[in-house]
PDB file of C-alpha atoms in Angstrom:
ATOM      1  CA  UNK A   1     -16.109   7.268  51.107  1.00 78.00           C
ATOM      2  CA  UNK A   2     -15.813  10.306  48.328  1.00 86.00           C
ATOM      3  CA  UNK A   3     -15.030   9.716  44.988  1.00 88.00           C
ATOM      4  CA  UNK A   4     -11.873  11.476  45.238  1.00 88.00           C
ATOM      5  CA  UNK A   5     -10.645   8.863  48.313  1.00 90.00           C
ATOM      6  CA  UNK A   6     -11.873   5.699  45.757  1.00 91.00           C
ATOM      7  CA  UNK A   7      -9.420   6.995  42.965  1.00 88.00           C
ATOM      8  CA  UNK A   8      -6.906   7.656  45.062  1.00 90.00           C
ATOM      9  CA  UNK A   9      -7.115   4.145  46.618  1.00 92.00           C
ATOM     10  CA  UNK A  10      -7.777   2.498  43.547  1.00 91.00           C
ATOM     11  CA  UNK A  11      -4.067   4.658  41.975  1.00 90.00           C
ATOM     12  CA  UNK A  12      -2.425   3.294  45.003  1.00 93.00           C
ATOM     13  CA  UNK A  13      -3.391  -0.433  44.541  1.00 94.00           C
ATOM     14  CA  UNK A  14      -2.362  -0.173  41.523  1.00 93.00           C
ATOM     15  CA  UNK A  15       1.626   1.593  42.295  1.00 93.00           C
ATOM     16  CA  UNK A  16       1.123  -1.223  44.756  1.00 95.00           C
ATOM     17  CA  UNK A  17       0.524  -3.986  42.267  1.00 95.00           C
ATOM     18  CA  UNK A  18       3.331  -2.283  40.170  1.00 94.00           C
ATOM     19  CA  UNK A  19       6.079  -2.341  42.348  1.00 95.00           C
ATOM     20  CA  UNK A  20       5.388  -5.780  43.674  1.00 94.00           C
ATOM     21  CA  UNK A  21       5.557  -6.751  40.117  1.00 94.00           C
ATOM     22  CA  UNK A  22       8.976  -5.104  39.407  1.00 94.00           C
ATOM     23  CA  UNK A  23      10.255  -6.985  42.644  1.00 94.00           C
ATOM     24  CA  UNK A  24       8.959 -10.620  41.420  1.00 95.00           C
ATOM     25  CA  UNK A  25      11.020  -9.950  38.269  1.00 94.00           C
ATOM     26  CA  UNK A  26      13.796  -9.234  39.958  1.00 94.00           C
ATOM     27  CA  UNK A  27      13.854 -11.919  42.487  1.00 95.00           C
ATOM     28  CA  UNK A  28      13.477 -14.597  39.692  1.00 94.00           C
ATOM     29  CA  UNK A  29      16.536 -13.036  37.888  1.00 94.00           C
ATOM     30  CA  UNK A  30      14.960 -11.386  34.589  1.00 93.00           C
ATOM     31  CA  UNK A  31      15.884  -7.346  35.685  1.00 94.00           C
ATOM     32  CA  UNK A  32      19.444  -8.504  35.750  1.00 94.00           C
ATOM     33  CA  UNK A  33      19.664 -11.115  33.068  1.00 94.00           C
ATOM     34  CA  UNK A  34      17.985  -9.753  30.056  1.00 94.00           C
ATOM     35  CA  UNK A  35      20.473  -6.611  30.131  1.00 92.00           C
ATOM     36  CA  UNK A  36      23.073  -9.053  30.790  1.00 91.00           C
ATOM     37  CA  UNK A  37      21.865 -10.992  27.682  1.00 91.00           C
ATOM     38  CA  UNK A  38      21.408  -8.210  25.478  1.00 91.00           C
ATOM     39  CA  UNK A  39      25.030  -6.902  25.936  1.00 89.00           C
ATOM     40  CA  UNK A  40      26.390 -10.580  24.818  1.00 86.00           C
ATOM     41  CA  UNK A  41      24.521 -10.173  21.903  1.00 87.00           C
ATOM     42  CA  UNK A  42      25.507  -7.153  21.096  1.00 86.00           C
ATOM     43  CA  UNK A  43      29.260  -7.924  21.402  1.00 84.00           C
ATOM     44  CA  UNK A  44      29.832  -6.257  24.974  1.00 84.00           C
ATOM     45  CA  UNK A  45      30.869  -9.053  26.853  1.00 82.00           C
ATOM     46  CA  UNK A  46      33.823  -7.824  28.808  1.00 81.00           C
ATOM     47  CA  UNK A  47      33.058  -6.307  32.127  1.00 81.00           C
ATOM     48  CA  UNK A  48      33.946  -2.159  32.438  1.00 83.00           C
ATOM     49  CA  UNK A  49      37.812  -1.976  32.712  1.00 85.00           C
ATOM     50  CA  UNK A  50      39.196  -1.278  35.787  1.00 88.00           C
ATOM     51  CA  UNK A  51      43.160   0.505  36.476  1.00 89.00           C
ATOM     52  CA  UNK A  52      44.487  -2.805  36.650  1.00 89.00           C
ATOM     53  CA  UNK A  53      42.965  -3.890  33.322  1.00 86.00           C
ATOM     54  CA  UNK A  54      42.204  -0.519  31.222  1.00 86.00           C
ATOM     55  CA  UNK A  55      45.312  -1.533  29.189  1.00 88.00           C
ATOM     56  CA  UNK A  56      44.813  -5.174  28.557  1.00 87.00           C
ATOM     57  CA  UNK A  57      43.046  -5.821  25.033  1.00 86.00           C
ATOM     58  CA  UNK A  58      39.366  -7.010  24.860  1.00 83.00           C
ATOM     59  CA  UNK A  59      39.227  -9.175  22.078  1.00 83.00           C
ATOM     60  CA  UNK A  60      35.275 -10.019  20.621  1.00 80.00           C
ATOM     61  CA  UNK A  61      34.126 -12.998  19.245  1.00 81.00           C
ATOM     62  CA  UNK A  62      30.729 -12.330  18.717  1.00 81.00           C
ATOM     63  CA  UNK A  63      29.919 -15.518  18.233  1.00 81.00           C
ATOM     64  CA  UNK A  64      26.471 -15.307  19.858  1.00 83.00           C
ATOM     65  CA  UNK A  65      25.262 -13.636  17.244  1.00 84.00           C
ATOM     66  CA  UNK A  66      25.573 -16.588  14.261  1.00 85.00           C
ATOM     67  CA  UNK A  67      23.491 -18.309  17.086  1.00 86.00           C
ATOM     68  CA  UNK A  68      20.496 -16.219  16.995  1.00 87.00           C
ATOM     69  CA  UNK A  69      20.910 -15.512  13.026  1.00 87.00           C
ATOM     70  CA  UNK A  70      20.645 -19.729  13.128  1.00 88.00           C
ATOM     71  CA  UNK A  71      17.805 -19.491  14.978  1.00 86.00           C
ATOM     72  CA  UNK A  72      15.752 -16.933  14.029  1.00 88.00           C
ATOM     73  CA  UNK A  73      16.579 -17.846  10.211  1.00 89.00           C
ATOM     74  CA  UNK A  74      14.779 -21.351  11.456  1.00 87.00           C
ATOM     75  CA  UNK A  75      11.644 -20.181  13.283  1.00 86.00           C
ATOM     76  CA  UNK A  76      11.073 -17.203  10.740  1.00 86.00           C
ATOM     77  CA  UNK A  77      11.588 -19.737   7.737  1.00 85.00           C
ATOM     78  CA  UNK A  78       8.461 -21.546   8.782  1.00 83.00           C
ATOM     79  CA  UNK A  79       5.573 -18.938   8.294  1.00 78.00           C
ATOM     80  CA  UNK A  80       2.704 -19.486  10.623  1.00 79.00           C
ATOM     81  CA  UNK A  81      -0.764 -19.016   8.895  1.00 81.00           C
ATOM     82  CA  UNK A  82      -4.121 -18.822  10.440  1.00 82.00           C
ATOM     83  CA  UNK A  83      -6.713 -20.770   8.586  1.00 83.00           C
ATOM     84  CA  UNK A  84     -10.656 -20.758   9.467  1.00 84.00           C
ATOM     85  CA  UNK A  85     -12.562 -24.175   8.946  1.00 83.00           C
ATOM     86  CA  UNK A  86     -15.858 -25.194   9.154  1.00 79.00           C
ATOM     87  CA  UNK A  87     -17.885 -27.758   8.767  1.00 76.00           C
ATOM     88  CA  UNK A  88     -21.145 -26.031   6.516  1.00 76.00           C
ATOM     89  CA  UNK A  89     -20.179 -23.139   5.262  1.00 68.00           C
ATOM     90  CA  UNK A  90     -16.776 -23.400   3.290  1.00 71.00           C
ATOM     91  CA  UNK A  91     -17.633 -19.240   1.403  1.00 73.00           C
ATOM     92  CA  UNK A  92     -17.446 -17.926   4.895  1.00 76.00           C
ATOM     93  CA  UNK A  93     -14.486 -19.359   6.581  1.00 84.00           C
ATOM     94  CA  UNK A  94     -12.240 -18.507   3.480  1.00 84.00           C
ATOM     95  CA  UNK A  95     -13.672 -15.082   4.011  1.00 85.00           C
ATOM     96  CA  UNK A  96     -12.603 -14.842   7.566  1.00 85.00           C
ATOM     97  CA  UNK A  97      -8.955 -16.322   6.258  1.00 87.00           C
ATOM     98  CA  UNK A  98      -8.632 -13.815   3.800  1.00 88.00           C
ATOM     99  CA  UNK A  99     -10.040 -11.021   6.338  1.00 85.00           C
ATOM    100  CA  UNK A 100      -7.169 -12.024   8.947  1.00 87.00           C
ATOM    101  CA  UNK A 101      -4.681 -12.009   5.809  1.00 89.00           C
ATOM    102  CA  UNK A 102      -5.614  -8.601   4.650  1.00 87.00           C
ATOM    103  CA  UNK A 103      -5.107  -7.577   8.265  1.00 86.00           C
ATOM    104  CA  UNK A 104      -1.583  -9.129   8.701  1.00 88.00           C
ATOM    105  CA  UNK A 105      -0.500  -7.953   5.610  1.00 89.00           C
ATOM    106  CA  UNK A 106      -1.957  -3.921   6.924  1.00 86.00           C
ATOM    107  CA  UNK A 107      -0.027  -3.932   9.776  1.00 87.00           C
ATOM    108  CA  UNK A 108       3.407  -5.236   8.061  1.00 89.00           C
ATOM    109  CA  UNK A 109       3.272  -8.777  10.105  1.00 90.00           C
ATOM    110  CA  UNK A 110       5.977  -9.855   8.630  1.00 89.00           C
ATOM    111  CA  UNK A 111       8.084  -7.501   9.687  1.00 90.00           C
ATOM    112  CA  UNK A 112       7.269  -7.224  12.956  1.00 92.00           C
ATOM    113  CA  UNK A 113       8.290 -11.208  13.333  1.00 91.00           C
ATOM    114  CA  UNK A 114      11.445 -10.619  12.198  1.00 91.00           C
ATOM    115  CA  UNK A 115      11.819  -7.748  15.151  1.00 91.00           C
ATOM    116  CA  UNK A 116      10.476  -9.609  17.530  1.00 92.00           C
ATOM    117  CA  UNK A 117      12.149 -12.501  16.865  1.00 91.00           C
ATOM    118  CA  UNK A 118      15.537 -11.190  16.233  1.00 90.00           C
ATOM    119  CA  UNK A 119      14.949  -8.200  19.212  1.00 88.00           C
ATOM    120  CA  UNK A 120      13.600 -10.030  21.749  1.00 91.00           C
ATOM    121  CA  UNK A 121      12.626 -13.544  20.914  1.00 90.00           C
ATOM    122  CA  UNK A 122      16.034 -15.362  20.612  1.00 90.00           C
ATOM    123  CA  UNK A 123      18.298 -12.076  23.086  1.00 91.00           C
ATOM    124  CA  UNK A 124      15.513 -11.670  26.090  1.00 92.00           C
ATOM    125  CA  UNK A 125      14.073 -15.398  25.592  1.00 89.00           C
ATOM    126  CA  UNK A 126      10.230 -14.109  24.817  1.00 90.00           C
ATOM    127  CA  UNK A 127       8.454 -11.133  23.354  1.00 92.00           C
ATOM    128  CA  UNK A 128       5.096 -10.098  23.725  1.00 93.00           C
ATOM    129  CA  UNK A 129       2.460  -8.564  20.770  1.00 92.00           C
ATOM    130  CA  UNK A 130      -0.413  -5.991  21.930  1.00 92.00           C
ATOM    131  CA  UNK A 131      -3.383  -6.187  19.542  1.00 90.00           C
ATOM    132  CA  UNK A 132      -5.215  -3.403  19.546  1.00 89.00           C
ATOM    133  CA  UNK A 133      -7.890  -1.127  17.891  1.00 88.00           C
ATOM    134  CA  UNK A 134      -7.070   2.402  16.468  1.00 86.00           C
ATOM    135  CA  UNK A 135      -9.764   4.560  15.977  1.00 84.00           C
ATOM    136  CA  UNK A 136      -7.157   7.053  14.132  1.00 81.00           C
ATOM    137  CA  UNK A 137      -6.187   4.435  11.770  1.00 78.00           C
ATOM    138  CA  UNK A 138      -7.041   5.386   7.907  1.00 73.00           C
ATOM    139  CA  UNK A 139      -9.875   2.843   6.785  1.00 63.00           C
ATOM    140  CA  UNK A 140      -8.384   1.711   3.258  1.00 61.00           C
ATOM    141  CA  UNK A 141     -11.707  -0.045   2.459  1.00 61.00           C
ATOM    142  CA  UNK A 142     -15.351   0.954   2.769  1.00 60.00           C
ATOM    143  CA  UNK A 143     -17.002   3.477   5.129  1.00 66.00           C
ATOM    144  CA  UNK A 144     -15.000   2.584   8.272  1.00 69.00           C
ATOM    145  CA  UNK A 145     -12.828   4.414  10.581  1.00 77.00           C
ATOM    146  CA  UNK A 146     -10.408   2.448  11.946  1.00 81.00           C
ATOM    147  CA  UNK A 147      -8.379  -0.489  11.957  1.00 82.00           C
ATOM    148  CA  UNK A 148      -6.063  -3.496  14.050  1.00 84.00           C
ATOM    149  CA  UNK A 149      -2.479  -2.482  14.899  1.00 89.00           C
ATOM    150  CA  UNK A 150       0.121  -4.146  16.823  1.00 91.00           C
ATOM    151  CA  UNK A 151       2.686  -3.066  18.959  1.00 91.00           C
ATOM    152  CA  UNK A 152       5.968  -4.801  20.286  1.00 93.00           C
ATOM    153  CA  UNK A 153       6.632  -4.964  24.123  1.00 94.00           C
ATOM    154  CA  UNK A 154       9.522  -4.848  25.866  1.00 92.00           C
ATOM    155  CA  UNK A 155       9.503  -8.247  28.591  1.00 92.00           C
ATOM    156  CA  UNK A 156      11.157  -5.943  31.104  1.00 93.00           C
ATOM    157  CA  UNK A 157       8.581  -3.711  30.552  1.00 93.00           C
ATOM    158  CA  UNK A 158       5.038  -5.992  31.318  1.00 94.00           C
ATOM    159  CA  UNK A 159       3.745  -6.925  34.014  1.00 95.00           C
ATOM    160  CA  UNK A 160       1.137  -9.422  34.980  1.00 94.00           C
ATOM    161  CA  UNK A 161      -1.584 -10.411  37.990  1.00 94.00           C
ATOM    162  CA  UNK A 162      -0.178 -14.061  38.409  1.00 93.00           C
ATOM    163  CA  UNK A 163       2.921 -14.689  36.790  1.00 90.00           C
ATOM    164  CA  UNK A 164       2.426 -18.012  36.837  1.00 90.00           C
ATOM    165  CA  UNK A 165      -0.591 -18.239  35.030  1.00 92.00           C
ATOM    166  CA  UNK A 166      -0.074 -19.073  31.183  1.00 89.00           C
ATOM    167  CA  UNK A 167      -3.003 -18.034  30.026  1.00 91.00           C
ATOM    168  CA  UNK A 168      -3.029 -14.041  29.678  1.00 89.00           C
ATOM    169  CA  UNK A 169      -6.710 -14.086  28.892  1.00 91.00           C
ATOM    170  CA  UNK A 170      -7.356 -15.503  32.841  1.00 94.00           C
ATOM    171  CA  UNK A 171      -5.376 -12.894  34.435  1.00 93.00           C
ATOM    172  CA  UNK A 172      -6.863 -10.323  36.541  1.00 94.00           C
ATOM    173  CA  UNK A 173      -4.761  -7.545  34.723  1.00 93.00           C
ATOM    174  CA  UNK A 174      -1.394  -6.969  32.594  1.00 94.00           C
ATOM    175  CA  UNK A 175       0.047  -3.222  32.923  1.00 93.00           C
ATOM    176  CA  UNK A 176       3.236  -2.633  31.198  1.00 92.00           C
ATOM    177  CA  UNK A 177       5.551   0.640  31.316  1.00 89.00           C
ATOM    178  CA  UNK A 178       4.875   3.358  28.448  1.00 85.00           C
ATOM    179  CA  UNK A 179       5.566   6.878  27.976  1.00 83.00           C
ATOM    180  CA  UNK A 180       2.772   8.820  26.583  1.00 81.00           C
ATOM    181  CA  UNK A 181       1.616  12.717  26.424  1.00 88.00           C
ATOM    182  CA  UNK A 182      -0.151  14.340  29.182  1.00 87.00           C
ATOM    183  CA  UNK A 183      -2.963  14.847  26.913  1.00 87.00           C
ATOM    184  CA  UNK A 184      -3.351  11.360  25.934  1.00 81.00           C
ATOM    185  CA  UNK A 185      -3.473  10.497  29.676  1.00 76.00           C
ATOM    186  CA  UNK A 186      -5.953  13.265  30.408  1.00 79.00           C
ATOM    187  CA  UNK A 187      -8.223  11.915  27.450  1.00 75.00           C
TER     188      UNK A 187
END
């Protein structure tokens, strides 16, 4: 088999693996309920208005949205903090914590909780980080090149192996939906 054939196999396993994807969320209900979901909370909760009813007043009380102020004021009021221990060496696990605090702090943690939680967290009922490395990134300290960003992902938008598996580090793959320029692709 040419090399040529093997990539062209290999881009339609993956389409493949795509599209059954899109069709498990949709036959477990998340395609049409997290649009649903988002128009409650943004106050569109009457249905388009038809002759009979383009007249008839749509009164809004958005009350949905006091809901998921209440809640995300109660999960973001408890800051989570990641703390290295050790047994021996006490100098070198408060490096690491102050390391991973430096980093949080760089890519604006905080305020990335407060979209995801508000966005998609209480509306869509989950949202999903992407850790990555970026070689572009100014290095504010020392020599390096470089440095951790993260980036919020749409649910609707990621897909994974085995849906049913909880742990994303056993999955065979996670592809989600993004729109980039040819010339990133190409590279």
């Amino acid at each position: 088999m040419s090399s040529k054939q093997k990539l062209i196999d290999r881009a339609n396993k993956i389409w493949e693996d795509y599209e059954n994807a899109k069709v498990y969320q949709s036959n477990i209900g998340i395609r049409k309920n997290i649009p649903m979901f988002v128009d409650f909370a943004e106050g569109r909760q009457w249905p388009n208005p038809t002759k009979r009813t383009q007249h008839m007043p749509r009164p809004v009380f958005n009350f949905i949205e006091m809901i998921i102020n209440n809640k995300v004021a109660n999960v973001y009021g408890s800051p989570v903090k990641l703390n290295f221990v050790a047994d021996n060496n006490m100098s070198a696990t408060t490096k690491f914590t102050k390391f991973v605090e430096y980093q949080m702090k760089e890519m604006r943690m905080d305020d990335l909780d407060y979209i995801a939680l508000k966005r998609d967290g209480a509306v869509k009922g989950t949202y999903i980080y992407y850790f990555y490395w970026d070689e572009k990134a100014p290095g504010s300290r020392g020599n390096y090149e470089g440095g951790f960003r993260c980036q919020l992902l749409d649910p609707l938008n990621v897909y994974f192996a085995n849906p049913k598996e909880t742990d994303e580090q056993k999955q065979e793959w996670i592809m989600w939906d993004d729109r980039l320029p040819v010339n990133a692709v190409k590279e």
